[in-house]
mmCIF file of C-alpha atoms and ligand atoms in Angstrom:
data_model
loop_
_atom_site.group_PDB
_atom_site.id
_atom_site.type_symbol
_atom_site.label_atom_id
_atom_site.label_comp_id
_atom_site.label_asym_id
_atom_site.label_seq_id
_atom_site.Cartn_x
_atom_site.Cartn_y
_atom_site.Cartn_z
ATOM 1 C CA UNK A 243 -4.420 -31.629 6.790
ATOM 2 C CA UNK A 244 -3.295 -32.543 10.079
ATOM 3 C CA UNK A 245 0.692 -32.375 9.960
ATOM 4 C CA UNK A 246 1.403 -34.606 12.834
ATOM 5 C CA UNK A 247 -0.877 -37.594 11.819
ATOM 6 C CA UNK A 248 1.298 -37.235 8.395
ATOM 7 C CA UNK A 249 4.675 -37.073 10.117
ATOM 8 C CA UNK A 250 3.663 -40.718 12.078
ATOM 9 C CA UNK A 251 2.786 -42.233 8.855
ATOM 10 C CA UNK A 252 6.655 -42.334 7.790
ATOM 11 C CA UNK A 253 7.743 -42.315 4.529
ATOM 12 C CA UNK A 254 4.593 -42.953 1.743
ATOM 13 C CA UNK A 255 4.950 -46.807 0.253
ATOM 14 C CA UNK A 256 6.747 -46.940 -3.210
ATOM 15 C CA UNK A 257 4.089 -49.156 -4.014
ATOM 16 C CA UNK A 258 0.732 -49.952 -2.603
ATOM 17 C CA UNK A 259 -1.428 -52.997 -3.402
ATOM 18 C CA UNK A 260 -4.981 -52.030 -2.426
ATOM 19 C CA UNK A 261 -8.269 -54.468 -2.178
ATOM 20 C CA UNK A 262 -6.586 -56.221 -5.653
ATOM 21 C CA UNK A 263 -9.331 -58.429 -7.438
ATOM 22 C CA UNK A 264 -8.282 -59.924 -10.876
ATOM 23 C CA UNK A 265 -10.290 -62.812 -12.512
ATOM 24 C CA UNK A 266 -9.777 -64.549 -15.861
ATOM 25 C CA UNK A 267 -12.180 -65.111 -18.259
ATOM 26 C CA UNK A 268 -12.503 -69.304 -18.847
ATOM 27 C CA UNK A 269 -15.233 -68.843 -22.054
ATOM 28 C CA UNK A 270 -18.502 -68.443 -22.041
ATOM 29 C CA UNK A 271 -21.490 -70.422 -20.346
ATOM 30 C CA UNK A 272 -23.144 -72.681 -22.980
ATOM 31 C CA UNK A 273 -26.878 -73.171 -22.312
ATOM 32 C CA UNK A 274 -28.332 -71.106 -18.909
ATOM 33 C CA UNK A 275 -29.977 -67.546 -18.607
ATOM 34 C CA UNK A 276 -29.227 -65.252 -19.971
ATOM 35 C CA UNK A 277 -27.296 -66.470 -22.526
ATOM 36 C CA UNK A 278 -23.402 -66.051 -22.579
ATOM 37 C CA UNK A 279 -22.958 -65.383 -19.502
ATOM 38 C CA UNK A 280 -19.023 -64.564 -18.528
ATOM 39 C CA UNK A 281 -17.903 -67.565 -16.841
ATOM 40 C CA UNK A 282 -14.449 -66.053 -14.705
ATOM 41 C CA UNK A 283 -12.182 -68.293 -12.465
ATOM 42 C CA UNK A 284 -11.255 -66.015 -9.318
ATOM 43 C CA UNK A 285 -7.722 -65.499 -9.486
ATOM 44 C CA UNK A 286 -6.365 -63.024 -6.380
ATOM 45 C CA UNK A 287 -9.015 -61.766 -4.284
ATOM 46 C CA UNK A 288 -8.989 -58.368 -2.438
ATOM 47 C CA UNK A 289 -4.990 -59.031 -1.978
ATOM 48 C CA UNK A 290 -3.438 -55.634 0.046
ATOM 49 C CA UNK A 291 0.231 -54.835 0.911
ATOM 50 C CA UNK A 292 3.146 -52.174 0.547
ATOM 51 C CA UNK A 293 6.094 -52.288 -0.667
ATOM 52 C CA UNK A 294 8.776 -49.376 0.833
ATOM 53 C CA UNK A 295 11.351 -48.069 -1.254
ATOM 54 C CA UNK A 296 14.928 -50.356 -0.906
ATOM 55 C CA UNK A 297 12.491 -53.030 0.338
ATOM 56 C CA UNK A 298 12.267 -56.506 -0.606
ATOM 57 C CA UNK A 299 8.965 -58.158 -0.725
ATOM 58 C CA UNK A 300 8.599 -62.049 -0.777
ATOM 59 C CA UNK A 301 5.584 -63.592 -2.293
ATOM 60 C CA UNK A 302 5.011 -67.173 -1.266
ATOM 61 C CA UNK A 303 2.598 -69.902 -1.788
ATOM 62 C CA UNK A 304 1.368 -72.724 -3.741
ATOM 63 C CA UNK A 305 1.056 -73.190 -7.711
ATOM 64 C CA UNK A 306 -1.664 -71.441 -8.759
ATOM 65 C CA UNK A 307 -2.102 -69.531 -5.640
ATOM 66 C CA UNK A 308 -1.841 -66.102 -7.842
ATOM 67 C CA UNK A 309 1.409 -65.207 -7.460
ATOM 68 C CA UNK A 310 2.039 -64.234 -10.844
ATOM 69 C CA UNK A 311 -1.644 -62.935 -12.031
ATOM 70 C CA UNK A 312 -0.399 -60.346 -8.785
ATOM 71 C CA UNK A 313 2.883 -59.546 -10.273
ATOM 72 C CA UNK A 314 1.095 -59.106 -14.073
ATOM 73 C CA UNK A 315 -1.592 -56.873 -12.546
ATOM 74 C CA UNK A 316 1.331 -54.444 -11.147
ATOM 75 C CA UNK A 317 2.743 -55.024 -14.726
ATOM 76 C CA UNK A 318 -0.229 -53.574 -15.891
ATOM 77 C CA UNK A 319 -0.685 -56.893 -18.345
ATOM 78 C CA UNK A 320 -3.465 -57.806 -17.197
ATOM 79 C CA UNK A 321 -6.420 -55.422 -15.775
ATOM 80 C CA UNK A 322 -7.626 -56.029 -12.189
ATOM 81 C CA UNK A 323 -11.443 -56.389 -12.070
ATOM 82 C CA UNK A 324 -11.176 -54.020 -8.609
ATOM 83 C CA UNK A 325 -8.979 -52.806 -5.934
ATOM 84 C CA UNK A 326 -6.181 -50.385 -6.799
ATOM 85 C CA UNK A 327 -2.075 -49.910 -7.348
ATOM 86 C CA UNK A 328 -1.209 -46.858 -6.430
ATOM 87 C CA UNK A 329 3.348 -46.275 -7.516
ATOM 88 C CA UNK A 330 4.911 -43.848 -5.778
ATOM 89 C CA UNK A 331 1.093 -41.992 -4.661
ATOM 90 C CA UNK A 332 0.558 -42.181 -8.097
ATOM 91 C CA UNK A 333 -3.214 -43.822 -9.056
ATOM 92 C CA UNK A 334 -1.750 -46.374 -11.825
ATOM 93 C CA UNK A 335 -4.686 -49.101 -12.656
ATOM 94 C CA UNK A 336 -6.626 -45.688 -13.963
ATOM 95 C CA UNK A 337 -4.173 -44.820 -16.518
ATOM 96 C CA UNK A 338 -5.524 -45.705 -20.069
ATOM 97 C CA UNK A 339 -4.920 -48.475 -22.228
ATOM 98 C CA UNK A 340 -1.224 -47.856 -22.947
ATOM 99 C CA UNK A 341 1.418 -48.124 -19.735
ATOM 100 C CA UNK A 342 3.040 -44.786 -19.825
ATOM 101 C CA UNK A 343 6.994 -44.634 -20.527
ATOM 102 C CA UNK A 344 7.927 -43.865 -16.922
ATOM 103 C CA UNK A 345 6.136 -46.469 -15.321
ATOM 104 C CA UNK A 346 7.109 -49.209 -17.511
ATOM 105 C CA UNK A 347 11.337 -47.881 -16.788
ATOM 106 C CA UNK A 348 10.067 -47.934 -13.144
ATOM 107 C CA UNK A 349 8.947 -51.132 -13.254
ATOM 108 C CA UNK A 350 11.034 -54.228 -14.471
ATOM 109 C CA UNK A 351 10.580 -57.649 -15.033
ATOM 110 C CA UNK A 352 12.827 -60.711 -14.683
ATOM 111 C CA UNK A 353 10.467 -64.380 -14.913
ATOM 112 C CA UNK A 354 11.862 -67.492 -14.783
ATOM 113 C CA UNK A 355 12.949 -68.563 -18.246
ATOM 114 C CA UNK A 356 15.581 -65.962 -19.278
ATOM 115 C CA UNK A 357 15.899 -67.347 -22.569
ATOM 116 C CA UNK A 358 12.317 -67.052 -23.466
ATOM 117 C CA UNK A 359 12.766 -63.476 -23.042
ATOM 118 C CA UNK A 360 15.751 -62.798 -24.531
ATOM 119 C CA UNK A 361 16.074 -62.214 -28.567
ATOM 120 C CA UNK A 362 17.744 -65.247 -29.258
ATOM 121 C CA UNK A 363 19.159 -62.882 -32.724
ATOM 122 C CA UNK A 364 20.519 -60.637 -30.890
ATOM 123 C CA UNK A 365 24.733 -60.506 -29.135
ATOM 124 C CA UNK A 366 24.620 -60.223 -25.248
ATOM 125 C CA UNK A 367 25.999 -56.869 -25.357
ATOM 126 C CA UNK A 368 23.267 -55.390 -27.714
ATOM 127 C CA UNK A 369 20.570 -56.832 -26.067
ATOM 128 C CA UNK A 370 21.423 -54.800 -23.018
ATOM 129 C CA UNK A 371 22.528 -51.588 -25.365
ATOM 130 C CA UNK A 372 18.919 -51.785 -26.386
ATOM 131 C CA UNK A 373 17.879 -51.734 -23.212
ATOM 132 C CA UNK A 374 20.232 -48.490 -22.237
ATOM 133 C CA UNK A 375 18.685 -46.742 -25.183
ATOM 134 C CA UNK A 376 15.279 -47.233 -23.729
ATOM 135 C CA UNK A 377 16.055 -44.621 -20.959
ATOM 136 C CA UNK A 378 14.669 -40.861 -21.074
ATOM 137 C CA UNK A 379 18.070 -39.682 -20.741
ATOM 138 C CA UNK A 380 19.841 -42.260 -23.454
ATOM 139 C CA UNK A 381 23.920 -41.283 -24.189
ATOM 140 C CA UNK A 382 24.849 -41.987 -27.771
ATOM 141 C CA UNK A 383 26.193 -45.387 -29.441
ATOM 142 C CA UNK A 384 29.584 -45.212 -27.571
ATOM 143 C CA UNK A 385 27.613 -43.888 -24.547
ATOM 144 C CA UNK A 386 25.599 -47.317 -24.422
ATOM 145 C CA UNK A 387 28.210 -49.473 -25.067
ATOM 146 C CA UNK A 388 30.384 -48.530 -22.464
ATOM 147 C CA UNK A 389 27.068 -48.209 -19.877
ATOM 148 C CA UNK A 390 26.449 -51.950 -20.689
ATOM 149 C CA UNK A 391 29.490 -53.264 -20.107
ATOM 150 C CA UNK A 392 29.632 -51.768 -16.516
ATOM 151 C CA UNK A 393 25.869 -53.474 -16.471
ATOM 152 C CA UNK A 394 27.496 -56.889 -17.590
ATOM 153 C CA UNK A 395 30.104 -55.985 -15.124
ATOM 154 C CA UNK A 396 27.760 -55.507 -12.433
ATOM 155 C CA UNK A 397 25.967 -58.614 -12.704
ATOM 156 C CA UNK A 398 29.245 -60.490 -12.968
ATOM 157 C CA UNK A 399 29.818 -60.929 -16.478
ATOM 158 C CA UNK A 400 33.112 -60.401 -18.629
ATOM 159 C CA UNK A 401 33.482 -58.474 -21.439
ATOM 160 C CA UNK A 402 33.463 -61.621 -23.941
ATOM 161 C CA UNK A 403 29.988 -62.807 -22.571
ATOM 162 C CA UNK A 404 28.805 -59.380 -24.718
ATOM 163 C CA UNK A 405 30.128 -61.184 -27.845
ATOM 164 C CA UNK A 406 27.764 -64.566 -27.444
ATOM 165 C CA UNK A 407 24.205 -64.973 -28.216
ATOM 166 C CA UNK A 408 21.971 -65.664 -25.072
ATOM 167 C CA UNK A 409 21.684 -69.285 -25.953
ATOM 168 C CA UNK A 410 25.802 -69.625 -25.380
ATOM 169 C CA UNK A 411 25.640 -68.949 -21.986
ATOM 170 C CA UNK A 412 24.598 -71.289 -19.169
ATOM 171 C CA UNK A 413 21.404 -70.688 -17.174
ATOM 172 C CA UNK A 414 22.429 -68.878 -14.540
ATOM 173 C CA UNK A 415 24.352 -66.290 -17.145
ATOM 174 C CA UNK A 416 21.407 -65.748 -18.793
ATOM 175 C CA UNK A 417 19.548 -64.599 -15.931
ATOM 176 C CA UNK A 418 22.215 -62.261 -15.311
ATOM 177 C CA UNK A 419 21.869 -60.512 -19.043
ATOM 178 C CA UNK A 420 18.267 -60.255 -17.932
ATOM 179 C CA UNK A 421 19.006 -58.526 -14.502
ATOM 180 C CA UNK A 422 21.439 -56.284 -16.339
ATOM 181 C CA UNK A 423 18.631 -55.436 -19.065
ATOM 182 C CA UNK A 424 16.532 -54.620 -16.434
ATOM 183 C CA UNK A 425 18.738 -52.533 -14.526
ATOM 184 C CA UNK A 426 19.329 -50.412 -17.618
ATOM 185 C CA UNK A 427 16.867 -48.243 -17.210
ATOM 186 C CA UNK A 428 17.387 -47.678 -13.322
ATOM 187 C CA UNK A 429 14.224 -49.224 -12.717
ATOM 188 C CA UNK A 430 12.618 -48.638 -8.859
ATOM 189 C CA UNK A 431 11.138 -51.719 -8.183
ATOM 190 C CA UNK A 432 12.273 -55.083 -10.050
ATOM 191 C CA UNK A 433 9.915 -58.188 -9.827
ATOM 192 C CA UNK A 434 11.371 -61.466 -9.827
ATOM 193 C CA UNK A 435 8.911 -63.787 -10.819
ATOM 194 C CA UNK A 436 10.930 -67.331 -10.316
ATOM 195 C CA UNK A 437 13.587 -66.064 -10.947
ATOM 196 C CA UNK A 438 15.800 -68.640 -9.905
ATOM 197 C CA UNK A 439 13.546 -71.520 -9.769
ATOM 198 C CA UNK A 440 14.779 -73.224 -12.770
ATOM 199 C CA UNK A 441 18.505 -72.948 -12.121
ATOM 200 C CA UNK A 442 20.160 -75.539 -10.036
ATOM 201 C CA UNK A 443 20.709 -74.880 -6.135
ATOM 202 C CA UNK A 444 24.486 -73.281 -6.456
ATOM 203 C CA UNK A 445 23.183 -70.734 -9.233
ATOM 204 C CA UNK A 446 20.281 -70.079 -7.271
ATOM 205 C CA UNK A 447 22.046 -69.197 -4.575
ATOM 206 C CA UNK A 448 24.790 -66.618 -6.622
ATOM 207 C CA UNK A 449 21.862 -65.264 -8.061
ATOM 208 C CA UNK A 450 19.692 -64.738 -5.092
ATOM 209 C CA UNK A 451 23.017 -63.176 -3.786
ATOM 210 C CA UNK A 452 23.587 -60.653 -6.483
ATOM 211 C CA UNK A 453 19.898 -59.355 -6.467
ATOM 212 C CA UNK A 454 20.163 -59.018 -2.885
ATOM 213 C CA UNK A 455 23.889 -56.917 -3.659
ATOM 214 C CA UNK A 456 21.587 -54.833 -6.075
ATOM 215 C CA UNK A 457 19.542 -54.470 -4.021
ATOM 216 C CA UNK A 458 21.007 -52.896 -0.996
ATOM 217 C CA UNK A 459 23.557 -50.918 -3.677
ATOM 218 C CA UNK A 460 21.356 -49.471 -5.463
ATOM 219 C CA UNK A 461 18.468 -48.911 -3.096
ATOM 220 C CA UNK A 462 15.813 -51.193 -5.393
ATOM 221 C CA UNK A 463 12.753 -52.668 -4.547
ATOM 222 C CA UNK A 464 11.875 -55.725 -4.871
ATOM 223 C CA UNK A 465 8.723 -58.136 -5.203
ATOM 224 C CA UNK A 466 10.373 -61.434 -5.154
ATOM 225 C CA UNK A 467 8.212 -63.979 -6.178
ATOM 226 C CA UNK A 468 9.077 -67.945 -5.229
ATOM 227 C CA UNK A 469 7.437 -71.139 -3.919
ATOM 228 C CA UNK A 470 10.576 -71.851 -2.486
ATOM 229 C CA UNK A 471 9.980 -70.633 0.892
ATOM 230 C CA UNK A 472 14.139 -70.694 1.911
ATOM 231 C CA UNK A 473 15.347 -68.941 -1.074
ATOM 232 C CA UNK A 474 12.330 -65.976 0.209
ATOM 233 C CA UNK A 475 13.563 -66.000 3.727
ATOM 234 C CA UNK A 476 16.883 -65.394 2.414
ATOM 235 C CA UNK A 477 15.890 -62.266 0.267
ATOM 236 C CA UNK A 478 13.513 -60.771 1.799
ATOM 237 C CA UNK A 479 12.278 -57.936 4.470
ATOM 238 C CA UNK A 480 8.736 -59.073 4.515
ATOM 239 C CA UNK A 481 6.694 -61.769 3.230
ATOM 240 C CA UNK A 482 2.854 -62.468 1.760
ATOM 241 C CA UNK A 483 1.645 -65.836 2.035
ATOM 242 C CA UNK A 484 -1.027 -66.638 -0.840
ATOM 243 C CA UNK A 485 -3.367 -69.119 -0.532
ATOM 244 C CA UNK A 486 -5.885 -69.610 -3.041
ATOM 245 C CA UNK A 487 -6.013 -66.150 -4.248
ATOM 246 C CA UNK A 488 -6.070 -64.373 -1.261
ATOM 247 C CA UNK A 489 -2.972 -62.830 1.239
ATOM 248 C CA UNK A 490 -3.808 -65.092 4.161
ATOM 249 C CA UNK A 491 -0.399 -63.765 6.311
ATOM 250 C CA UNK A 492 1.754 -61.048 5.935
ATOM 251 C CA UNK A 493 4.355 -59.368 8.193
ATOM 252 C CA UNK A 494 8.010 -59.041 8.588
ATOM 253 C CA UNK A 495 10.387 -62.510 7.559
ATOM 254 C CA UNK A 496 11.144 -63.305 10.864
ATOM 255 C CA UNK A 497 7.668 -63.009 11.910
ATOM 256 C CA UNK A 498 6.075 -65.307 9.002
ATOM 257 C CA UNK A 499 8.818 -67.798 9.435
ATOM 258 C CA UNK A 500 9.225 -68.045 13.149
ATOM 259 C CA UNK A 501 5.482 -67.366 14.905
ATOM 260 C CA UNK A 502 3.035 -67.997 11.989
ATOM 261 C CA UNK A 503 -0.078 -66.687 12.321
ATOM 262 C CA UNK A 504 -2.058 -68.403 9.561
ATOM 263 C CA UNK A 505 -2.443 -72.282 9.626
ATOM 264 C CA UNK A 506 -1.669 -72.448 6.232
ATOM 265 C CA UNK A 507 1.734 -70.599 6.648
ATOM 266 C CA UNK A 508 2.664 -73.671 8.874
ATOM 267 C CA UNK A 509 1.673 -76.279 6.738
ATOM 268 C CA UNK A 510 3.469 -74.460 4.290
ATOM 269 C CA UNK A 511 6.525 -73.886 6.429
ATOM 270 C CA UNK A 512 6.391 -77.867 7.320
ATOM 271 C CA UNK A 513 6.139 -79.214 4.258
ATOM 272 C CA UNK A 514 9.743 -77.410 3.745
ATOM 273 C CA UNK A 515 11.215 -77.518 6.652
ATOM 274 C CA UNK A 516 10.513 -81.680 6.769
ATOM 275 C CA UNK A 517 14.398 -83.320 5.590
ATOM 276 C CA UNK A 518 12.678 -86.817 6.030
ATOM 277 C CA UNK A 519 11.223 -87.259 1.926
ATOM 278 C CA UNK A 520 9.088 -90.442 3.072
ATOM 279 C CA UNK A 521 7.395 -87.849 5.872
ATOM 280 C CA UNK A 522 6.681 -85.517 3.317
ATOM 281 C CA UNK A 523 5.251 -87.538 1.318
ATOM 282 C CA UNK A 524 2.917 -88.487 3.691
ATOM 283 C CA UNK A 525 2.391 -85.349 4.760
ATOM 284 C CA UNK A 526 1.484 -84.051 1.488
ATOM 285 C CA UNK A 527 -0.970 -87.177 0.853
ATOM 286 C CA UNK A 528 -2.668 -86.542 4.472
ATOM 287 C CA UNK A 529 -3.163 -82.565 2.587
ATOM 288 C CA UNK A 530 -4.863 -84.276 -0.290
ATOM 289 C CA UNK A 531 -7.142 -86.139 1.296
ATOM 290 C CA UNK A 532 -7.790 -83.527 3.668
ATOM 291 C CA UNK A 533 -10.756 -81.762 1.177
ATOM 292 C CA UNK A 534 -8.991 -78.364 0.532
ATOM 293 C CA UNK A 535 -10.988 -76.781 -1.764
ATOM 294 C CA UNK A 536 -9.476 -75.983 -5.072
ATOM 295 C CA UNK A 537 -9.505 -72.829 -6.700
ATOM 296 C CA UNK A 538 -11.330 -74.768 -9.585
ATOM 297 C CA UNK A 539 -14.173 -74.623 -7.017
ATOM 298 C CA UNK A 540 -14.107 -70.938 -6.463
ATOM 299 C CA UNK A 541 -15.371 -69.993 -10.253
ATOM 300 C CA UNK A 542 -17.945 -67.640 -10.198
ATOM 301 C CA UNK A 543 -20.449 -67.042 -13.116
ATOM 302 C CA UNK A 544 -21.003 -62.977 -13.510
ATOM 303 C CA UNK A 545 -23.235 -61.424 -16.168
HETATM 304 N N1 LIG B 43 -4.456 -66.601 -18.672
HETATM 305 C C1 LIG B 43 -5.201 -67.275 -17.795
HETATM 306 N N2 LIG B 43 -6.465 -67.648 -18.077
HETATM 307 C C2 LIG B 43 -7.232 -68.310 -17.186
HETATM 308 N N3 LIG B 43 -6.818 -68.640 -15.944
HETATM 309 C C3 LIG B 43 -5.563 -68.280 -15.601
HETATM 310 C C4 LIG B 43 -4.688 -67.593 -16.487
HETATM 311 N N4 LIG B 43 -3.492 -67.393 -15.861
HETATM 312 C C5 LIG B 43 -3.629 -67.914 -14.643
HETATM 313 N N5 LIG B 43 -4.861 -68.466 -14.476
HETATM 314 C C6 LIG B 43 -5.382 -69.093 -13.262
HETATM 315 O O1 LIG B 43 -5.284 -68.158 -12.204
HETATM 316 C C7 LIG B 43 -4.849 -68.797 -11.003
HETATM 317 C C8 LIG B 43 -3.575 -68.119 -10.503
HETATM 318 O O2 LIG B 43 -2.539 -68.368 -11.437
HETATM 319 P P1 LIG B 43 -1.073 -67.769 -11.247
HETATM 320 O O3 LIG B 43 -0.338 -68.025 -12.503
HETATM 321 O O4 LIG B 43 -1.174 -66.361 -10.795
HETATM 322 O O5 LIG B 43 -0.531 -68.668 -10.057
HETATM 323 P P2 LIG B 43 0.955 -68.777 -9.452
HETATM 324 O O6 LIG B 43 0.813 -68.628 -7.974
HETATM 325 O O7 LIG B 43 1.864 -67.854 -10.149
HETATM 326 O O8 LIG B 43 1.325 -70.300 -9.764
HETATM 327 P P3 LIG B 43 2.767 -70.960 -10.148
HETATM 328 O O9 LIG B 43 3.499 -71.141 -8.849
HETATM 329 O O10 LIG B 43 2.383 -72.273 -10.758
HETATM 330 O O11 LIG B 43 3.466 -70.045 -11.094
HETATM 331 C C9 LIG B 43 -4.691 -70.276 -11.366
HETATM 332 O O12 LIG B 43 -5.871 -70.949 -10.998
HETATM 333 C C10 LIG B 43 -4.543 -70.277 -12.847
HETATM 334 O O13 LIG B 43 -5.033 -71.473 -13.394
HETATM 335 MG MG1 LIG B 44 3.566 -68.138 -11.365
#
């Protein structure tokens, strides 16, 4: 091994995206030869990038682009037809069948609808005890009381908000429970899949604030996942642009936002950065019209 070439590559990626490929199955092809044949719809194709440790990662693009089929393949819940994930140099898409204990504490999820993944039977406060309990290192029941109050406390939350079920609190609360679940177990990277896209533009903006507080405190990672391309500038170090499956742009924030590269990045980028709604809408009708192909097109029939 050559010592120097090692020293220039700085610090290894906490996680590293490589060549990803993930399709979905859409049923089987009735009629044709041979029979039965897997009909998939392409999902993210040969999609690459890093993520550093304390780094936040934006993932932008359209509905449907594969933002989310990304995030579940680093989830490990759903398994990528190619390409690789390697977490912290460790080779994760070759595990087996089961996601090992330390990589699902490593990993955490927040998505959009916090209530949907909150047990709505369950107080505030014991949903995120749970969640303390969960680590390798787990105190007693005292132990995880206290250590989820300083969560609640962390994301902003009182000591009463432990004492109401998840569907007493207003949106934005919600999604802080879910933060402070997910910071139970001193996860290393946390992706945010819309994770403020259904709360109204003040909440968005104290939430996108506290993750980015966590963030820097606690020296997280990040993937933050959006098609809101301000609240990503905001967050994030570097940004992916999806288009259709595949990572047309990537590169630091500034450099995405100020001197795209990709032509789709800038149609993008317009279409957000256009106040005027009347020139948007045309804009976006001009797009239609403009034979993009869909990703509906892009199915491919294997065997
Ligand atoms: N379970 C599934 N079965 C079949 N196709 C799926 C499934 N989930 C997603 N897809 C398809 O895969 C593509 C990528 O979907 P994905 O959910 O990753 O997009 P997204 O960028 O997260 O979109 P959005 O912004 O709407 O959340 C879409 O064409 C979608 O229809
Ligand atoms: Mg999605």
């Amino acid at each position: 091994m050559n010592g120097v070439a090692l020293a220039n590559q700085g610090p290894a990626p906490l996680l590293r995206v490589d060549r990803l490929h993930v399709d979905y199955e859409v049923g089987r092809a009735i009629g044709g030869w041979p029979p039965g044949r897997r009909r998939t719809r392409v999902a993210v194709r040969d999609v690459s990038f890093e993520i550093a440790s304390g780094e936040t990662f934006g993932l932008v693009g359209e509905s449907g682009s594969g933002k989310s089929t990304t995030g579940r393949a680093i989830l490990r819940l759903v398994t990528p037809a190619a390409g690789a994930i390697a977490f912290d140099g460790r080779e994760i898409t070759t595990l087996g069948k089961n996601t090992p204990m330390w990589y699902r504490r490593a990993v955490q999820v927040v998505f959009q609808d916090p209530l949907a993944s909150l047990n709505p039977r369950h107080l505030v406060g014991n949903i995120v005890e749970q969640a303390v309990g969960q680590r390798s290192d787990a105190p007693g029941r005292a132990g995880r009381r206290r250590r989820a109050r300083e969560l609640l406390d962390q994301v902003g939350l009182a000591g009463r908000h432990a004492e109401r079920f998840p569907y007493e609190l207003s949106g934005g609360q919600q999604q802080r429970v879910a933060i402070a679940r997910a910071l139970a177990v001193d996860p290393r990277l946390i992706i945010c899949d819309e994770a403020v896209s259904a709360l109204d533009v003040s909440t968005q903006g104290q939430i996108v604030n506290l993750l980015g507080d966590l963030q820097r405190e606690l020296g997280l990672s990040l993937l933050f996942i959006s098609h809101d391309l301000a609240v990503v500038r905001h967050l994030s170090h570097r940004v992916g642009v999806l288009r259709l499956g595949e990572l047309v742009e990537s590169g630091p924030a500034d450099q995405v936002y100020n001197e795209p590269r990709h032509p789709y990045t800038r149609s993008l980028l317009d279409s957000v950065l256009v106040p005027d709604p009347v020139a948007q809408r045309e804009r976006r009708l001009a797009r239609r019209t403009r034979a993009v192909p869909r990703l509906d097109d892009l199915e491919e029939e294997h065997d």
